[in-house]
PDB file of C-alpha atoms in Angstrom:
ATOM      1  CA  ARG A 214       0.000   0.000   0.000  1.00  0.00           C
ATOM      2  CA  ASP A 215       1.209   3.502  -0.800  1.00  0.00           C
ATOM      3  CA  ALA A 216       1.435   6.448   1.627  1.00  0.00           C
ATOM      4  CA  VAL A 217      -1.666   8.182   0.258  1.00  0.00           C
ATOM      5  CA  THR A 218      -3.848   5.083   0.702  1.00  0.00           C
ATOM      6  CA  ILE A 219      -2.485   4.483   4.210  1.00  0.00           C
ATOM      7  CA  PHE A 220      -3.223   8.105   5.152  1.00  0.00           C
ATOM      8  CA  GLU A 221      -6.724   7.983   3.652  1.00  0.00           C
ATOM      9  CA  ASP A 222      -7.553   4.748   5.465  1.00  0.00           C
ATOM     10  CA  LYS A 223      -6.361   6.139   8.810  1.00  0.00           C
ATOM     11  CA  ILE A 224      -8.440   9.313   8.440  1.00  0.00           C
ATOM     12  CA  ALA A 225     -11.580   7.481   7.275  1.00  0.00           C
ATOM     13  CA  GLU A 226     -11.435   5.135  10.270  1.00  0.00           C
ATOM     14  CA  TYR A 227     -10.727   8.009  12.681  1.00  0.00           C
ATOM     15  CA  ALA A 228     -13.478  10.251  11.297  1.00  0.00           C
ATOM     16  CA  GLY A 229     -16.107   7.519  10.882  1.00  0.00           C
ATOM     17  CA  SER A 230     -16.564   7.620   7.109  1.00  0.00           C
ATOM     18  CA  LYS A 231     -16.299   4.795   4.610  1.00  0.00           C
ATOM     19  CA  TYR A 232     -14.013   6.771   2.271  1.00  0.00           C
ATOM     20  CA  ALA A 233     -11.448   9.542   2.570  1.00  0.00           C
ATOM     21  CA  ILE A 234     -10.105  11.115  -0.630  1.00  0.00           C
ATOM     22  CA  ALA A 235      -6.816  12.991  -0.207  1.00  0.00           C
ATOM     23  CA  VAL A 236      -6.476  16.228  -2.185  1.00  0.00           C
ATOM     24  CA  ASP A 237      -4.139  19.213  -2.190  1.00  0.00           C
ATOM     25  CA  SER A 238      -6.333  21.582  -0.119  1.00  0.00           C
ATOM     26  CA  CYS A 239      -9.683  21.981   1.601  1.00  0.00           C
ATOM     27  CA  THR A 240     -10.555  24.698  -0.935  1.00  0.00           C
ATOM     28  CA  ASP A 241     -10.100  22.243  -3.789  1.00  0.00           C
ATOM     29  CA  ALA A 242     -12.033  19.600  -1.847  1.00  0.00           C
ATOM     30  CA  LEU A 243     -14.995  21.996  -1.614  1.00  0.00           C
ATOM     31  CA  PHE A 244     -14.696  22.837  -5.328  1.00  0.00           C
ATOM     32  CA  LEU A 245     -14.616  19.157  -6.348  1.00  0.00           C
ATOM     33  CA  CYS A 246     -17.666  18.333  -4.208  1.00  0.00           C
ATOM     34  CA  LEU A 247     -19.592  21.227  -5.757  1.00  0.00           C
ATOM     35  CA  LYS A 248     -18.645  20.030  -9.253  1.00  0.00           C
ATOM     36  CA  TYR A 249     -19.601  16.439  -8.410  1.00  0.00           C
ATOM     37  CA  LEU A 250     -23.054  17.562  -7.261  1.00  0.00           C
ATOM     38  CA  ASN A 251     -23.455  19.870 -10.286  1.00  0.00           C
ATOM     39  CA  ALA A 252     -24.086  22.680  -7.838  1.00  0.00           C
ATOM     40  CA  SER A 253     -25.797  25.804  -9.097  1.00  0.00           C
ATOM     41  CA  GLY A 254     -27.672  28.739  -7.668  1.00  0.00           C
ATOM     42  CA  THR A 255     -26.813  30.433  -4.400  1.00  0.00           C
ATOM     43  CA  ILE A 256     -24.824  28.872  -1.578  1.00  0.00           C
ATOM     44  CA  LYS A 257     -25.067  30.224   1.957  1.00  0.00           C
ATOM     45  CA  PHE A 258     -21.840  30.896   3.880  1.00  0.00           C
ATOM     46  CA  PRO A 259     -21.263  32.286   7.344  1.00  0.00           C
ATOM     47  CA  SER A 260     -20.046  35.871   7.095  1.00  0.00           C
ATOM     48  CA  ARG A 261     -16.962  34.884   9.085  1.00  0.00           C
ATOM     49  CA  THR A 262     -15.277  32.155   7.096  1.00  0.00           C
ATOM     50  CA  TYR A 263     -11.991  31.917   5.260  1.00  0.00           C
ATOM     51  CA  VAL A 264     -12.154  33.702   1.908  1.00  0.00           C
ATOM     52  CA  SER A 265     -11.222  30.684  -0.240  1.00  0.00           C
ATOM     53  CA  ALA A 266     -14.395  28.737   0.624  1.00  0.00           C
ATOM     54  CA  PRO A 267     -16.822  31.142  -1.091  1.00  0.00           C
ATOM     55  CA  MET A 268     -14.255  31.617  -3.866  1.00  0.00           C
ATOM     56  CA  ALA A 269     -14.414  27.870  -4.537  1.00  0.00           C
ATOM     57  CA  ALA A 270     -18.202  28.145  -4.886  1.00  0.00           C
ATOM     58  CA  ILE A 271     -17.857  31.056  -7.314  1.00  0.00           C
ATOM     59  CA  GLN A 272     -15.254  29.135  -9.345  1.00  0.00           C
ATOM     60  CA  ALA A 273     -17.666  26.180  -9.445  1.00  0.00           C
ATOM     61  CA  GLY A 274     -20.276  28.439 -11.056  1.00  0.00           C
ATOM     62  CA  CYS A 275     -22.399  29.298  -8.021  1.00  0.00           C
ATOM     63  CA  ASN A 276     -23.414  32.527  -6.346  1.00  0.00           C
ATOM     64  CA  VAL A 277     -22.731  33.148  -2.681  1.00  0.00           C
ATOM     65  CA  LYS A 278     -24.757  34.718   0.093  1.00  0.00           C
ATOM     66  CA  PHE A 279     -23.246  35.620   3.451  1.00  0.00           C
ATOM     67  CA  GLU A 280     -25.241  35.404   6.669  1.00  0.00           C
ATOM     68  CA  ASP A 281     -24.289  36.256  10.223  1.00  0.00           C
ATOM     69  CA  TYR A 282     -24.493  33.137  12.359  1.00  0.00           C
ATOM     70  CA  GLU A 283     -22.335  31.405  14.912  1.00  0.00           C
ATOM     71  CA  TRP A 284     -20.550  28.195  13.997  1.00  0.00           C
ATOM     72  CA  SER A 285     -17.752  26.128  15.466  1.00  0.00           C
ATOM     73  CA  GLY A 286     -15.383  23.927  13.503  1.00  0.00           C
ATOM     74  CA  CYS A 287     -17.752  22.961  10.721  1.00  0.00           C
ATOM     75  CA  TYR A 288     -20.585  24.484   8.672  1.00  0.00           C
ATOM     76  CA  GLN A 289     -22.767  23.369   5.766  1.00  0.00           C
ATOM     77  CA  LEU A 290     -22.629  24.892   2.284  1.00  0.00           C
ATOM     78  CA  GLU A 291     -26.399  25.123   2.162  1.00  0.00           C
ATOM     79  CA  PRO A 292     -28.403  23.812   0.359  1.00  0.00           C
ATOM     80  CA  TYR A 293     -25.858  21.064  -0.442  1.00  0.00           C
ATOM     81  CA  PRO A 294     -24.715  18.235   1.862  1.00  0.00           C
ATOM     82  CA  ILE A 295     -21.173  19.637   1.737  1.00  0.00           C
ATOM     83  CA  TYR A 296     -19.463  20.633   4.978  1.00  0.00           C
ATOM     84  CA  ASP A 297     -16.434  22.865   5.389  1.00  0.00           C
ATOM     85  CA  SER A 298     -14.661  21.241   8.311  1.00  0.00           C
ATOM     86  CA  ALA A 299     -11.369  23.096   7.911  1.00  0.00           C
ATOM     87  CA  VAL A 300     -11.108  23.834  11.621  1.00  0.00           C
ATOM     88  CA  ARG A 301     -12.520  20.602  13.062  1.00  0.00           C
ATOM     89  CA  PHE A 302     -10.413  17.494  13.461  1.00  0.00           C
ATOM     90  CA  THR A 303     -11.546  15.047  16.105  1.00  0.00           C
ATOM     91  CA  LYS A 304     -12.465  11.386  16.329  1.00  0.00           C
ATOM     92  CA  GLY A 305     -15.923  10.540  14.977  1.00  0.00           C
ATOM     93  CA  MET A 306     -16.376  13.945  13.323  1.00  0.00           C
ATOM     94  CA  TYR A 307     -17.889  12.691  10.043  1.00  0.00           C
ATOM     95  CA  VAL A 308     -21.339  14.126   9.322  1.00  0.00           C
ATOM     96  CA  GLN A 309     -23.200  11.051   8.002  1.00  0.00           C
ATOM     97  CA  GLY A 310     -24.515  11.347   4.438  1.00  0.00           C
ATOM     98  CA  SER A 311     -22.278  14.299   3.634  1.00  0.00           C
ATOM     99  CA  TYR A 312     -19.237  15.320   1.660  1.00  0.00           C
ATOM    100  CA  GLN A 313     -17.104  16.704   4.477  1.00  0.00           C
ATOM    101  CA  CYS A 314     -13.954  18.628   3.577  1.00  0.00           C
ATOM    102  CA  LEU A 315     -10.888  18.799   5.826  1.00  0.00           C
ATOM    103  CA  SER A 316      -7.828  21.045   5.866  1.00  0.00           C
ATOM    104  CA  PHE A 317      -4.248  20.145   6.722  1.00  0.00           C
ATOM    105  CA  GLN A 318      -2.860  23.662   6.355  1.00  0.00           C
ATOM    106  CA  ILE A 319       0.099  24.513   8.601  1.00  0.00           C
ATOM    107  CA  LYS A 320      -2.034  26.071  11.394  1.00  0.00           C
ATOM    108  CA  LYS A 321      -4.557  23.213  11.529  1.00  0.00           C
ATOM    109  CA  ARG A 322      -4.678  20.261  13.949  1.00  0.00           C
ATOM    110  CA  LEU A 323      -2.885  18.072  11.417  1.00  0.00           C
ATOM    111  CA  PRO A 324      -0.357  20.602  10.048  1.00  0.00           C
ATOM    112  CA  ILE A 325       1.061  18.939   6.944  1.00  0.00           C
ATOM    113  CA  GLY A 326       1.616  22.348   5.355  1.00  0.00           C
ATOM    114  CA  LYS A 327      -0.895  22.024   2.563  1.00  0.00           C
ATOM    115  CA  GLY A 328      -3.481  19.367   1.963  1.00  0.00           C
ATOM    116  CA  GLY A 329      -7.070  18.380   2.408  1.00  0.00           C
ATOM    117  CA  MET A 330      -9.424  15.449   2.360  1.00  0.00           C
ATOM    118  CA  ILE A 331     -13.016  14.642   1.463  1.00  0.00           C
ATOM    119  CA  LEU A 332     -14.946  12.287   3.739  1.00  0.00           C
ATOM    120  CA  THR A 333     -17.941  10.427   2.319  1.00  0.00           C
ATOM    121  CA  ASN A 334     -19.821   7.134   2.419  1.00  0.00           C
ATOM    122  CA  ASP A 335     -20.860   7.456  -1.248  1.00  0.00           C
ATOM    123  CA  SER A 336     -19.006   4.892  -3.398  1.00  0.00           C
ATOM    124  CA  LYS A 337     -19.942   6.588  -6.676  1.00  0.00           C
ATOM    125  CA  ALA A 338     -18.654   9.947  -5.388  1.00  0.00           C
ATOM    126  CA  ASN A 339     -15.496   8.268  -4.109  1.00  0.00           C
ATOM    127  CA  LYS A 340     -14.693   6.991  -7.600  1.00  0.00           C
ATOM    128  CA  TRP A 341     -15.538  10.272  -9.350  1.00  0.00           C
ATOM    129  CA  LEU A 342     -13.722  12.515  -6.842  1.00  0.00           C
ATOM    130  CA  ARG A 343     -10.540  10.403  -6.974  1.00  0.00           C
ATOM    131  CA  SER A 344     -10.439  10.560 -10.753  1.00  0.00           C
ATOM    132  CA  ALA A 345     -11.383  14.257 -10.882  1.00  0.00           C
ATOM    133  CA  ALA A 346      -8.573  15.206  -8.473  1.00  0.00           C
ATOM    134  CA  PHE A 347      -6.038  13.215 -10.517  1.00  0.00           C
ATOM    135  CA  GLU A 348      -6.474  14.861 -13.934  1.00  0.00           C
ATOM    136  CA  GLY A 349      -9.370  12.586 -14.839  1.00  0.00           C
ATOM    137  CA  ARG A 350      -7.121   9.540 -14.742  1.00  0.00           C
ATOM    138  CA  HIS A 351      -8.030   6.046 -13.600  1.00  0.00           C
ATOM    139  CA  LEU A 352      -5.777   5.387 -10.637  1.00  0.00           C
ATOM    140  CA  ASP A 353      -5.455   1.677 -11.390  1.00  0.00           C
ATOM    141  CA  VAL A 354      -4.441   2.077 -15.058  1.00  0.00           C
ATOM    142  CA  PRO A 355      -0.935   2.986 -16.310  1.00  0.00           C
ATOM    143  CA  TYR A 356      -0.873   6.429 -17.936  1.00  0.00           C
ATOM    144  CA  ASP A 357      -0.027   5.120 -21.423  1.00  0.00           C
ATOM    145  CA  LYS A 358      -2.987   2.721 -21.269  1.00  0.00           C
ATOM    146  CA  ASP A 359      -5.537   5.085 -19.710  1.00  0.00           C
ATOM    147  CA  GLU A 360      -8.613   6.099 -21.674  1.00  0.00           C
ATOM    148  CA  PHE A 361      -9.860   9.336 -20.195  1.00  0.00           C
ATOM    149  CA  GLU A 362     -13.599   9.633 -19.578  1.00  0.00           C
ATOM    150  CA  MET A 363     -13.526  13.100 -18.009  1.00  0.00           C
ATOM    151  CA  VAL A 364     -11.530  16.291 -17.859  1.00  0.00           C
ATOM    152  CA  GLY A 365     -10.204  16.493 -14.333  1.00  0.00           C
ATOM    153  CA  TRP A 366      -8.025  18.773 -12.251  1.00  0.00           C
ATOM    154  CA  ASN A 367      -4.523  18.571 -10.834  1.00  0.00           C
ATOM    155  CA  MET A 368      -5.582  18.474  -7.173  1.00  0.00           C
ATOM    156  CA  TYR A 369      -4.143  15.250  -5.793  1.00  0.00           C
ATOM    157  CA  MET A 370      -2.122  14.955  -2.592  1.00  0.00           C
ATOM    158  CA  THR A 371       1.504  13.970  -3.106  1.00  0.00           C
ATOM    159  CA  PRO A 372       2.818  10.784  -1.477  1.00  0.00           C
ATOM    160  CA  GLU A 373       5.357  12.908   0.437  1.00  0.00           C
ATOM    161  CA  ASP A 374       2.590  15.032   1.978  1.00  0.00           C
ATOM    162  CA  ALA A 375       0.574  11.921   2.805  1.00  0.00           C
ATOM    163  CA  ALA A 376       3.582  10.315   4.520  1.00  0.00           C
ATOM    164  CA  ARG A 377       4.035  13.474   6.606  1.00  0.00           C
ATOM    165  CA  GLY A 378       0.318  13.296   7.396  1.00  0.00           C
ATOM    166  CA  VAL A 379       0.638   9.735   8.668  1.00  0.00           C
ATOM    167  CA  LEU A 380       3.558  10.661  10.930  1.00  0.00           C
ATOM    168  CA  LEU A 381       1.731  13.690  12.356  1.00  0.00           C
ATOM    169  CA  PHE A 382      -1.558  11.808  12.707  1.00  0.00           C
ATOM    170  CA  ASP A 383       0.067   9.044  14.726  1.00  0.00           C
ATOM    171  CA  GLN A 384       1.162  11.681  17.299  1.00  0.00           C
ATOM    172  CA  LEU A 385      -2.191  13.502  17.514  1.00  0.00           C
ATOM    173  CA  SER A 386      -4.750  13.218  20.309  1.00  0.00           C
ATOM    174  CA  GLU A 387      -7.977  11.398  19.441  1.00  0.00           C
ATOM    175  CA  HIS A 388     -10.196  14.295  20.520  1.00  0.00           C
ATOM    176  CA  ASN A 389      -9.304  17.885  19.719  1.00  0.00           C
ATOM    177  CA  PRO A 390     -11.120  21.212  20.213  1.00  0.00           C
ATOM    178  CA  ASP A 391     -12.391  23.147  17.188  1.00  0.00           C
ATOM    179  CA  GLY A 392     -10.162  25.853  15.797  1.00  0.00           C
ATOM    180  CA  CYS A 393      -6.671  26.414  14.517  1.00  0.00           C
ATOM    181  CA  THR A 394      -3.460  26.059  16.470  1.00  0.00           C
ATOM    182  CA  ASP A 395      -1.442  29.168  17.276  1.00  0.00           C
TER     183      ASP A 395
END
């Protein structure tokens, strides 16, 4: 097994999801989930969120609406079952039936430097999201034999980042408060 698969398996088990798809950032995880769900229309965001989350929605072809409300660690990109969980990382955190996006930015609980992950129980989404994040490639087919079925993006997590993630994860507490580290 490669470092990315080991890291994904550890996070899925820890979070309580069937699948974990490693990507290069939480922002790109949100974007990919929006594209997978063919999102359109207006998406509600808390007025106090990191700027890249609504930017991902705009890049995916949606409009954004900001509302003042309190949230801690995780919020929904309403009306979609997508959750921005950039500042929540604790055992059992997976929101069942969702596409939950994590961040491994340097100030997060698992500070790889850059990276993200999508948690889901949806096997069809798992297959699509993996291919979409890896230039539309089939992960089990050599490049010179691959027959592309989609135009994807270059948003995969590198094996080096995944290996760092495994090392950091193995040192992390099971339960952690919401928020960034200082």
